[in-house]
Tab-separated table of C-alpha atoms in Angstrom:
chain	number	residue	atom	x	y	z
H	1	UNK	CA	197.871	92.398	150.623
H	2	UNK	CA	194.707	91.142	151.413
H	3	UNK	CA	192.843	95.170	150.980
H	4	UNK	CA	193.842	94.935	147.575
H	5	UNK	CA	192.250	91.635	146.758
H	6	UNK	CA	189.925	92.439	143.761
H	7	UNK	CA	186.678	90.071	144.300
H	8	UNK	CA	185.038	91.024	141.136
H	9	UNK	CA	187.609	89.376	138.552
H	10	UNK	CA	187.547	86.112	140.765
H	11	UNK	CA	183.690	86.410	140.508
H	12	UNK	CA	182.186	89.150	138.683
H	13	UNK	CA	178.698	87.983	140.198
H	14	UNK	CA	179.472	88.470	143.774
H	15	UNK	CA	176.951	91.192	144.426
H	16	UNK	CA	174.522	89.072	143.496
H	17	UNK	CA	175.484	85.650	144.804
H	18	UNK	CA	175.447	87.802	148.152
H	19	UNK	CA	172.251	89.338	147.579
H	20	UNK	CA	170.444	85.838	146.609
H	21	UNK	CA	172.796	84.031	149.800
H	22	UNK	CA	171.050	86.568	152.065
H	23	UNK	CA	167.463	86.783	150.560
H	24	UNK	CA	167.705	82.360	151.240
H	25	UNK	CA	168.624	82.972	154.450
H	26	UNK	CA	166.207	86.073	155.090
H	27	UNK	CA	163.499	82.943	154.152
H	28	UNK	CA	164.865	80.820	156.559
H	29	UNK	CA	164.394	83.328	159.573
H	30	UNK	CA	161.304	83.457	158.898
H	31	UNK	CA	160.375	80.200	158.859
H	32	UNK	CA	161.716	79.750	162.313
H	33	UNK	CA	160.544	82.656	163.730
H	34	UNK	CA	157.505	83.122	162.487
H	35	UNK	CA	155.150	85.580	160.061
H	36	UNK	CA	154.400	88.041	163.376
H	37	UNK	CA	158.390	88.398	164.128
H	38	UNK	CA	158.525	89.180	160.160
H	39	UNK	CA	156.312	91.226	160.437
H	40	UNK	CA	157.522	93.302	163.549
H	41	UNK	CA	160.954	93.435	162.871
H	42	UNK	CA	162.264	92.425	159.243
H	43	UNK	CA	159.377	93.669	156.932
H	44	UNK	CA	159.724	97.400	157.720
H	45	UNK	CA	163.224	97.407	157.333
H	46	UNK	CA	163.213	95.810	154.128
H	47	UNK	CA	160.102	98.008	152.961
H	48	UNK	CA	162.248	101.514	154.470
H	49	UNK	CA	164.850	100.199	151.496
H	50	UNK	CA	162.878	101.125	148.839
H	51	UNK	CA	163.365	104.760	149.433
H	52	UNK	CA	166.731	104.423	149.554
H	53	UNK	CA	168.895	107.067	146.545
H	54	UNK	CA	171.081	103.614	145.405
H	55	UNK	CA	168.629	101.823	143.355
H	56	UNK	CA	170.734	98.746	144.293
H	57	UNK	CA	169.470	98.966	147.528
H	58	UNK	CA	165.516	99.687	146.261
H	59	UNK	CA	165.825	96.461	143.778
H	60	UNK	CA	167.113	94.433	147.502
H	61	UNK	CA	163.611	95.858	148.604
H	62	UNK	CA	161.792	93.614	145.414
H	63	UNK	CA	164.118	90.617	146.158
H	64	UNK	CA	163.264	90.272	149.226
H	65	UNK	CA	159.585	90.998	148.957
H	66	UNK	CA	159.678	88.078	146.768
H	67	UNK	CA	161.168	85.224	149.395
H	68	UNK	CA	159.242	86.737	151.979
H	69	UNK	CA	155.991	86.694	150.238
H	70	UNK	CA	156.324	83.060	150.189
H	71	UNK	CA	156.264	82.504	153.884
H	72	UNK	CA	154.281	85.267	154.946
H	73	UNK	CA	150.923	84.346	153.159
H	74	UNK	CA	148.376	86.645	151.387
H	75	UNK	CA	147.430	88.908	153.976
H	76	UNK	CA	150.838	90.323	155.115
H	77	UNK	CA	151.851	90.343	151.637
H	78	UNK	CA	148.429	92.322	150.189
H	79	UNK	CA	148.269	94.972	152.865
H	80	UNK	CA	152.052	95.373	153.657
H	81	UNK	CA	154.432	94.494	150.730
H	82	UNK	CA	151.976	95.077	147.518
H	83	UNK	CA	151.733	98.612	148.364
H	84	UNK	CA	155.407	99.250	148.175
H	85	UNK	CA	156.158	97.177	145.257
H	86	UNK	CA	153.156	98.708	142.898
H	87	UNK	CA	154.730	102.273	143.685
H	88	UNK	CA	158.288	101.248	142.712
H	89	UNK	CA	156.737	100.683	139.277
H	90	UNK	CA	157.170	104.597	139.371
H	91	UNK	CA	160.678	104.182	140.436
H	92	UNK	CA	163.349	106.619	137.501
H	93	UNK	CA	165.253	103.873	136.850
H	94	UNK	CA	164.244	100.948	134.466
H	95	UNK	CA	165.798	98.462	136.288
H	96	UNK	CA	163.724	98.704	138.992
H	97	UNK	CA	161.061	99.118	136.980
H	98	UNK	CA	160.981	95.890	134.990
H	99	UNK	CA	161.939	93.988	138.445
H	100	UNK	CA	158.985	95.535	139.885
H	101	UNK	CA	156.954	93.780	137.031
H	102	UNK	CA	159.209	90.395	137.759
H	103	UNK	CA	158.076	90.931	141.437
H	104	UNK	CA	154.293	91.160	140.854
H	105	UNK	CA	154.564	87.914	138.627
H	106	UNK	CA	156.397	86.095	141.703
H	107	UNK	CA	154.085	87.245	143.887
H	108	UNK	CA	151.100	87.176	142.025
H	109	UNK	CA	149.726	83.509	142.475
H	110	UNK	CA	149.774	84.714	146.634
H	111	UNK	CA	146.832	87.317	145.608
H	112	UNK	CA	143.240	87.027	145.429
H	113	UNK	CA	141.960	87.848	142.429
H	114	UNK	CA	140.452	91.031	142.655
H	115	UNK	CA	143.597	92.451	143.768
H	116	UNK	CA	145.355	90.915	140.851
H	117	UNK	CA	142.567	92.915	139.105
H	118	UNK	CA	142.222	95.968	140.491
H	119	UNK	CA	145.485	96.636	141.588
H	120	UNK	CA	148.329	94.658	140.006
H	121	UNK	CA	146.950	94.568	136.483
H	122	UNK	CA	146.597	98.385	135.888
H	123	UNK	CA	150.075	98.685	136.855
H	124	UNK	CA	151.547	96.012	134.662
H	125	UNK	CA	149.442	97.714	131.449
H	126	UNK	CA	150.695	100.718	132.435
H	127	UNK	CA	154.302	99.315	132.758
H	128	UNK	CA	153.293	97.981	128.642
H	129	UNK	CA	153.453	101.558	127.649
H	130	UNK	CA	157.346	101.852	129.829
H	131	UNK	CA	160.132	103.728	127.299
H	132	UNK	CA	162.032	101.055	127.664
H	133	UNK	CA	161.993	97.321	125.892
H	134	UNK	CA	162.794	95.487	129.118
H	135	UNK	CA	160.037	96.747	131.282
H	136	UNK	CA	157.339	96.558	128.849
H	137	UNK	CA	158.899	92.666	128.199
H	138	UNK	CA	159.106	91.658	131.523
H	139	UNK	CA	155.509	93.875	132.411
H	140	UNK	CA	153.912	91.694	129.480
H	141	UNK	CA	155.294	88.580	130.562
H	142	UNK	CA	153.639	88.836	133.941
H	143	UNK	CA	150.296	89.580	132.685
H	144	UNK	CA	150.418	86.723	130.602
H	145	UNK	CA	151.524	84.332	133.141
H	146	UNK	CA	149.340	85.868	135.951
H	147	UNK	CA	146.309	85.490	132.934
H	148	UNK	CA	145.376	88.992	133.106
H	149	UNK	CA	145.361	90.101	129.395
C-alpha cells in the first residue's frame, strides 16, 4: 500500500523542500567540521554534480555552492566554486542558466572586487544577451544588485 503512496499530490514541492532540507543541513556540517573537511571531502563531490546529464542534479551543484559559500569564505569560494559556477552559465538548459546568474548574485558580496569585475560581470552581460526572458531577468538583476552596470 505504502509503494503506491503518491508524495507529489500531498506536496507537490517535495523535491524541493528536500533539496533546501539538505542544502541547511549541508551548512551545518560545515560549520562543525570545518572549511578544510569541506574542502576535502564535500566540495568536490558537490562540484563533480555539475557534469551530471539530469540538470536537476547540475542546479543541486548551484544550491549548494550557495550555502557553502557562506561558511567557506572568499578564498575557497574564488578559486574552487566560482570556476564551476561561471561555466554552468554555458549550461543548454535555461534553468540552469538563470540560477547560475541567481548564484553569482548570492555569492557575489563573498568576492573581491576585481573578480566581481573581471570575471563575474562579463558573464552576467553575456547572460543579458541569453534567448530566454528569465536568464537575461535574473542575469540583470544580479548586476544591478552586485553594482556592476
Amino acid at each position: 500500500m505504502c509503494s503506491s503512496f503518491n508524495l507529489s499530490g500531498v506536496f507537490p514541492h517535495a523535491v524541493y523542500a528536500i533539496r533546501e532540507a539538505a542544502t541547511s543541513n549541508l551548512k551545518k556540517l560545515v560549520e562543525k567540521f570545518g572549511k578544510d573537511w569541506a574542502h576535502a571531502t564535500i566540495i568536490p563531490k558537490v562540484l563533480a554534480m555539475s557534469n551530471d546529464p539530469n540538470y536537476l542534479h547540475r542546479m543541486t551543484t548551484l544550491f549548494c555552492i550557495n550555502v557553502l559559500s557562506e561558511v567557506c569564505g572568499q578564498e575557497i569560494t574564488t578559486k574552487h566554486m566560482l570556476p564551476t559556477v561561471l561555466r554552468m552559465a554555458g549550461d543548454a538548459v535555461a534553468n540552469v542558466r538563470f540560477n547560475v546568474a541567481k548564484s553569482l548574485q548570492k555569492i557575489g558580496p563573498i568576492l573581491d572586487n576585481g573578480t566581481l569585475q573581471n570575471e563575474v560581470k562579463p558573464v552576467l552581460e553575456k547572460l543579458t544577451q541569453d534567448p530566454d526572458v528569465d536568464v537575461k531577468y535574473f542575469a540583470q538583476e544580479a548586476l544591478t544588485v552586485l553594482a556592476l552596470v
